[in-house]
Coordinates of C-alpha atoms in Angstrom, one line a residue:
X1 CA 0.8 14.6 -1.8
X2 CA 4.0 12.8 -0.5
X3 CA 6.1 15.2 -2.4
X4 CA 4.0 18.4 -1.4
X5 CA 5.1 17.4 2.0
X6 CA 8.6 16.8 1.3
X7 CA 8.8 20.5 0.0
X8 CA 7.0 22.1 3.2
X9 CA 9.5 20.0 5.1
X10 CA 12.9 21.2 3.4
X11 CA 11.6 24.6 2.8
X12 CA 11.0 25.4 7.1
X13 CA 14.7 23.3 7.5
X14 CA 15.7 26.2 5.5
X15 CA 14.3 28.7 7.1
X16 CA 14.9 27.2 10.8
X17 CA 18.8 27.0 9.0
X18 CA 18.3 30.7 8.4
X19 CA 17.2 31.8 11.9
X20 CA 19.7 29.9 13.6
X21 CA 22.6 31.1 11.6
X22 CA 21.4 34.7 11.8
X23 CA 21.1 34.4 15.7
X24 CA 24.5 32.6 16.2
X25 CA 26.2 34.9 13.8
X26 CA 24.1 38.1 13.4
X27 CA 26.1 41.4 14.4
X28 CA 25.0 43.8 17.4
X29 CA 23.5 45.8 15.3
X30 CA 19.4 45.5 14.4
X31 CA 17.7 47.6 12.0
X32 CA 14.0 46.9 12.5
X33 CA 11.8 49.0 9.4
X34 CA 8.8 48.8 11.1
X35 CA 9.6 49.7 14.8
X36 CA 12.9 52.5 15.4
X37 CA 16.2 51.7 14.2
X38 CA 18.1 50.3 17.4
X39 CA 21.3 49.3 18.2
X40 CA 21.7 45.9 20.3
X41 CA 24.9 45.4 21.8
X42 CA 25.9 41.7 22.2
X43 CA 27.7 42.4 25.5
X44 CA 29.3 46.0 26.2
X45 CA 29.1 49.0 24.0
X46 CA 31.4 49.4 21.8
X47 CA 32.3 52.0 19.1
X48 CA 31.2 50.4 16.5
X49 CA 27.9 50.0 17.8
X50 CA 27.8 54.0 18.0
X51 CA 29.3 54.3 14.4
X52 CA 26.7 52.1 13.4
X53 CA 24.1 53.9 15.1
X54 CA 25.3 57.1 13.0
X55 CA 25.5 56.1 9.8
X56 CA 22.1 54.0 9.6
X57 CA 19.4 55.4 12.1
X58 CA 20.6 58.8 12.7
X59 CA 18.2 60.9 10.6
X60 CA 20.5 63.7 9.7
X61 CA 22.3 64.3 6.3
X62 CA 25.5 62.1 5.2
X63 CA 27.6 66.0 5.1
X64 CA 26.4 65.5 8.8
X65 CA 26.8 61.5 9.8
X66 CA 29.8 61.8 8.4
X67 CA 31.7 64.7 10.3
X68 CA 30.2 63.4 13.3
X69 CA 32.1 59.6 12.9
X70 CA 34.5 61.5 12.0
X71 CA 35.1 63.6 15.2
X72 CA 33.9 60.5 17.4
X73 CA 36.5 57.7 16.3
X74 CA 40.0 59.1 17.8
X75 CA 38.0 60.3 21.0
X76 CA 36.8 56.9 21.7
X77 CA 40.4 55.4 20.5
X78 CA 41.7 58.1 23.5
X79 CA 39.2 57.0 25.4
X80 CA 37.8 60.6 25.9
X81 CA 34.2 59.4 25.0
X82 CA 32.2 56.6 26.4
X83 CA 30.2 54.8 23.9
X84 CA 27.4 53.8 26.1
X85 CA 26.6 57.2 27.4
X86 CA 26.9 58.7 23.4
X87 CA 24.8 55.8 22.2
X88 CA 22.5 56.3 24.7
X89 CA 22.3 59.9 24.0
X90 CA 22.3 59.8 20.3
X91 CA 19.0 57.1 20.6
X92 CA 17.6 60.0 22.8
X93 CA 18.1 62.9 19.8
X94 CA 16.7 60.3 17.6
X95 CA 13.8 59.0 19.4
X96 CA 12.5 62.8 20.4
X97 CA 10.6 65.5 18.7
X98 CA 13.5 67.5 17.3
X99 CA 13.2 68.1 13.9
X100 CA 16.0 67.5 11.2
X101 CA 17.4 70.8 11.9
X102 CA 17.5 70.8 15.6
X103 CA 19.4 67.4 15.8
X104 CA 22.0 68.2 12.8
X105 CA 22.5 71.3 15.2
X106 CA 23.4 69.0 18.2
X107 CA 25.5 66.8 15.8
X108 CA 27.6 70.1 14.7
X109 CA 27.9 71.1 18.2
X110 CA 29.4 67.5 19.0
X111 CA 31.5 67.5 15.6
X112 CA 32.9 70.8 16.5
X113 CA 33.7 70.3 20.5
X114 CA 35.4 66.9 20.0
X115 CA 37.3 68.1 17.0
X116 CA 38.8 71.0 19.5
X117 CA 39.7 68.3 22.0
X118 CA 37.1 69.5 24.2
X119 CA 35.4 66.9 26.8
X120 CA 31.5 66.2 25.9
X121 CA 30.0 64.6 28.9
X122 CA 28.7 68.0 29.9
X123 CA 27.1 68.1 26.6
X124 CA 25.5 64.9 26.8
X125 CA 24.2 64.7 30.4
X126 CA 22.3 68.3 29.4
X127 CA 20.7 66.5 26.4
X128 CA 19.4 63.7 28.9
X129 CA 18.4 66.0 31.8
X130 CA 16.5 67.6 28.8
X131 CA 14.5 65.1 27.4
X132 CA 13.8 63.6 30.4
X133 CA 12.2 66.9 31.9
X134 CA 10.7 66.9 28.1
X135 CA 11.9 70.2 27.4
X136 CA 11.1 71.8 24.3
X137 CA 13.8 70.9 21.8
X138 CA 14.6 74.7 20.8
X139 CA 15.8 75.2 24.6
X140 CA 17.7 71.6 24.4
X141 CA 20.0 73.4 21.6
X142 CA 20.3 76.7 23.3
X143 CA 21.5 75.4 26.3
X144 CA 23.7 72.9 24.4
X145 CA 25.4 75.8 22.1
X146 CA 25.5 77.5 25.5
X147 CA 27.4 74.8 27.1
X148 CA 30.2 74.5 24.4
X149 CA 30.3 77.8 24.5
X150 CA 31.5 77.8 28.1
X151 CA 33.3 74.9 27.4
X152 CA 35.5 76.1 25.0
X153 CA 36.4 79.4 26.7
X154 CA 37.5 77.2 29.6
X155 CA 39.8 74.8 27.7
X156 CA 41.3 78.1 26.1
X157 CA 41.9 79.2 29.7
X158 CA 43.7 76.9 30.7
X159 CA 45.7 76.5 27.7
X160 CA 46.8 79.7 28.3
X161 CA 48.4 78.5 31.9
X162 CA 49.9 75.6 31.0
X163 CA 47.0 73.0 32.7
X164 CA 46.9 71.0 29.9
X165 CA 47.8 67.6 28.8
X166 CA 50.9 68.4 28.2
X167 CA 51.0 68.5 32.0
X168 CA 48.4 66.4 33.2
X169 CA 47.0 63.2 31.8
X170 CA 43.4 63.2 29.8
X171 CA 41.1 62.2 31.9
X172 CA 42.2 65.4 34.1
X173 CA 42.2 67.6 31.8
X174 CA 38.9 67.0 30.4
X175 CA 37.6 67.0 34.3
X176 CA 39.0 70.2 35.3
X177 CA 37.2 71.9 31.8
X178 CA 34.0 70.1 32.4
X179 CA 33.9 70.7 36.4
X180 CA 35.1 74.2 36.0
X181 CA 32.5 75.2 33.2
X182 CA 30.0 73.1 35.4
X183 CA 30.5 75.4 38.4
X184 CA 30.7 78.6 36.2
X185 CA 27.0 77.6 34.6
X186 CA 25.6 76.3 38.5
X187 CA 26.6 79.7 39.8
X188 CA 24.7 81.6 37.6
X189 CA 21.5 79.5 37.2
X190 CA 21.6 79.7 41.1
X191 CA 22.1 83.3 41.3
X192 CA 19.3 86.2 42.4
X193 CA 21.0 88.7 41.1
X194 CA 23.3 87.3 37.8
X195 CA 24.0 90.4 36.5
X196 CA 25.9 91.9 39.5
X197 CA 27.3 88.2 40.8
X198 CA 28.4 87.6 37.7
X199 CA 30.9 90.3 37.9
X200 CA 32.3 89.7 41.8
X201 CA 35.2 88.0 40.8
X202 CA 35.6 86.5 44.4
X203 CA 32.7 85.4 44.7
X204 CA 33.3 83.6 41.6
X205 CA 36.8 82.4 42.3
X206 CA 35.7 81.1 45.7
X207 CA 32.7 79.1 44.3
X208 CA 34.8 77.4 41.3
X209 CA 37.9 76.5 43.8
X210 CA 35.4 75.3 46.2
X211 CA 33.9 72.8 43.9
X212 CA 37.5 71.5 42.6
X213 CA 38.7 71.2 46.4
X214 CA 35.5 68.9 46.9
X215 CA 36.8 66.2 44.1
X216 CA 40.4 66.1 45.4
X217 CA 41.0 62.3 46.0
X218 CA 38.5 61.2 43.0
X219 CA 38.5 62.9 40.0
X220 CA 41.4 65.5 40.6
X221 CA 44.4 65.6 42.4
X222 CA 45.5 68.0 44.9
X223 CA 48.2 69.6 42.7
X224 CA 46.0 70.2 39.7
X225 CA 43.4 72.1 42.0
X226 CA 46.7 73.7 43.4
X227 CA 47.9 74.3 40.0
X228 CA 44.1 76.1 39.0
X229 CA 44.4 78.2 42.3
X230 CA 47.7 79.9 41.6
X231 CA 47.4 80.7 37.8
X232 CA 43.8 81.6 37.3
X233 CA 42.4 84.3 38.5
X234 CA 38.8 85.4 39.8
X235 CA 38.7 88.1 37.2
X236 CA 39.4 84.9 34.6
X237 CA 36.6 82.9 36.0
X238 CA 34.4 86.2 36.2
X239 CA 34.7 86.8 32.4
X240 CA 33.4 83.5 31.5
X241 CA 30.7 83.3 34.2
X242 CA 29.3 86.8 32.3
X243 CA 29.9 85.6 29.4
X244 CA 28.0 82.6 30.3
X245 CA 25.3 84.8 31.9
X246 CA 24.8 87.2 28.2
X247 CA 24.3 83.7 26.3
X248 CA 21.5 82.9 28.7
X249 CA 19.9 86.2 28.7
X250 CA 20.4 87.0 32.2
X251 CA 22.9 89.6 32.0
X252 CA 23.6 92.8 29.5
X253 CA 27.7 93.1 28.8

């Protein structure tokens, strides 16, 4: 009987041991099989907690996970991509009713954007306004494609003028292509009439500029929004609002 109780006593030392050494030394990262695979971050999201997240919750294929670490690891190293708000959004795709499909289509859109350089943030806070509005997943991708769409045909524009970073540093680049596509997509979805609106290039000019002007002294500077003024044109911002306008279905080309 003695020894009976011996063994019960070393065998919970053990297992007390265990527990202690996995809670002082355990990483951030928790993978619970009978609840959903979570990231836990000790203190501050980092990185890693997001390639973690990736390569074991993220249902998608490894052709998928792995274009998508891929494309995330030198925007967070430029510090183009916060990892909270892309861990956040990622546990969102996860945690929702998209099928495989639908989320490897958001993980494409995300591997393709960052791999042109192109700011995500846009990308990400449409996935959140989404799924919390429980929107059907279908229209969650449309209007993310949509988005990158717009995105990209912005960045080219103003490649094509020089406001770039070989001018201006990263952060304002990636603000003027996310506020700029921002104000392209907010001034059709608020439109009566898209079709015809679309096509006023003043009225587009004057709604863009206006929105730049309003973040002089926070997120841009006076001589970017300058810079935009002079070298882009209404007719510029006019293409991409209609283009904007087809993808949605509210205007015919």
């Amino acid at each position: 009987m003695m020894r009976h109780w011996l063994a019960i006593g070393i065998l919970i030392t053990g297992v007390l041991g265990l527990v202690a050494f996995q809670a002082q030394a355990g990483p951030s990262f928790v993978l619970d099989q009978a609840a959903a695979c979570t990231v836990t971050p000790s203190d501050k999201t980092t990185a890693s907690d997001v390639q973690s997240f990736i390569s074991q919750c993220l249902t998608v294929s490894d052709p998928v996970k792995t274009a998508l670490s891929g494309a995330t690891q030198p925007a967070f190293q430029q510090s183009r991509l916060n990892p909270e708000d892309m861990l956040d959004m990622l546990k969102k795709l996860e945690n929702s009713q998209a099928t495989q499909t639908q989320k490897e289509q958001i993980c494409t859109v995300f591997t393709n954007t960052l791999n042109n350089k192109i700011p995500v943030q846009l990308l990400i806070d449409n996935i959140a306004e989404g799924v919390l509005l429980h929107a059907p997943f279908d229209v969650i991708v449309g209007n993310v494609q949509a988005l990158a769409a717009t995105l990209e045909e912005v960045k080219k524009l103003l490649d094509s003028k020089g406001i770039s970073t070989q001018k201006y540093s990263q952060a304002l680049s990636d603000t003027s292509i996310t506020e700029i596509s921002k104000a392209l997509e907010d001034y059709i979805a608020n439109s009566n009439n898209p079709n015809s609106d679309a096509r006023n290039a003043q009225a587009v000019d004057d709604f863009v500029i206006g929105r730049l002007k309003n973040l002089i002294g926070t997120t841009l500077t006076q001589q970017m929004v300058n810079d935009i003024q002079s070298n882009v044109t209404g007719a510029e911002l006019s293409g991409i609002a209609l283009n904007a306008c087809v993808r949605r279905g509210k205007c015919s080309t």
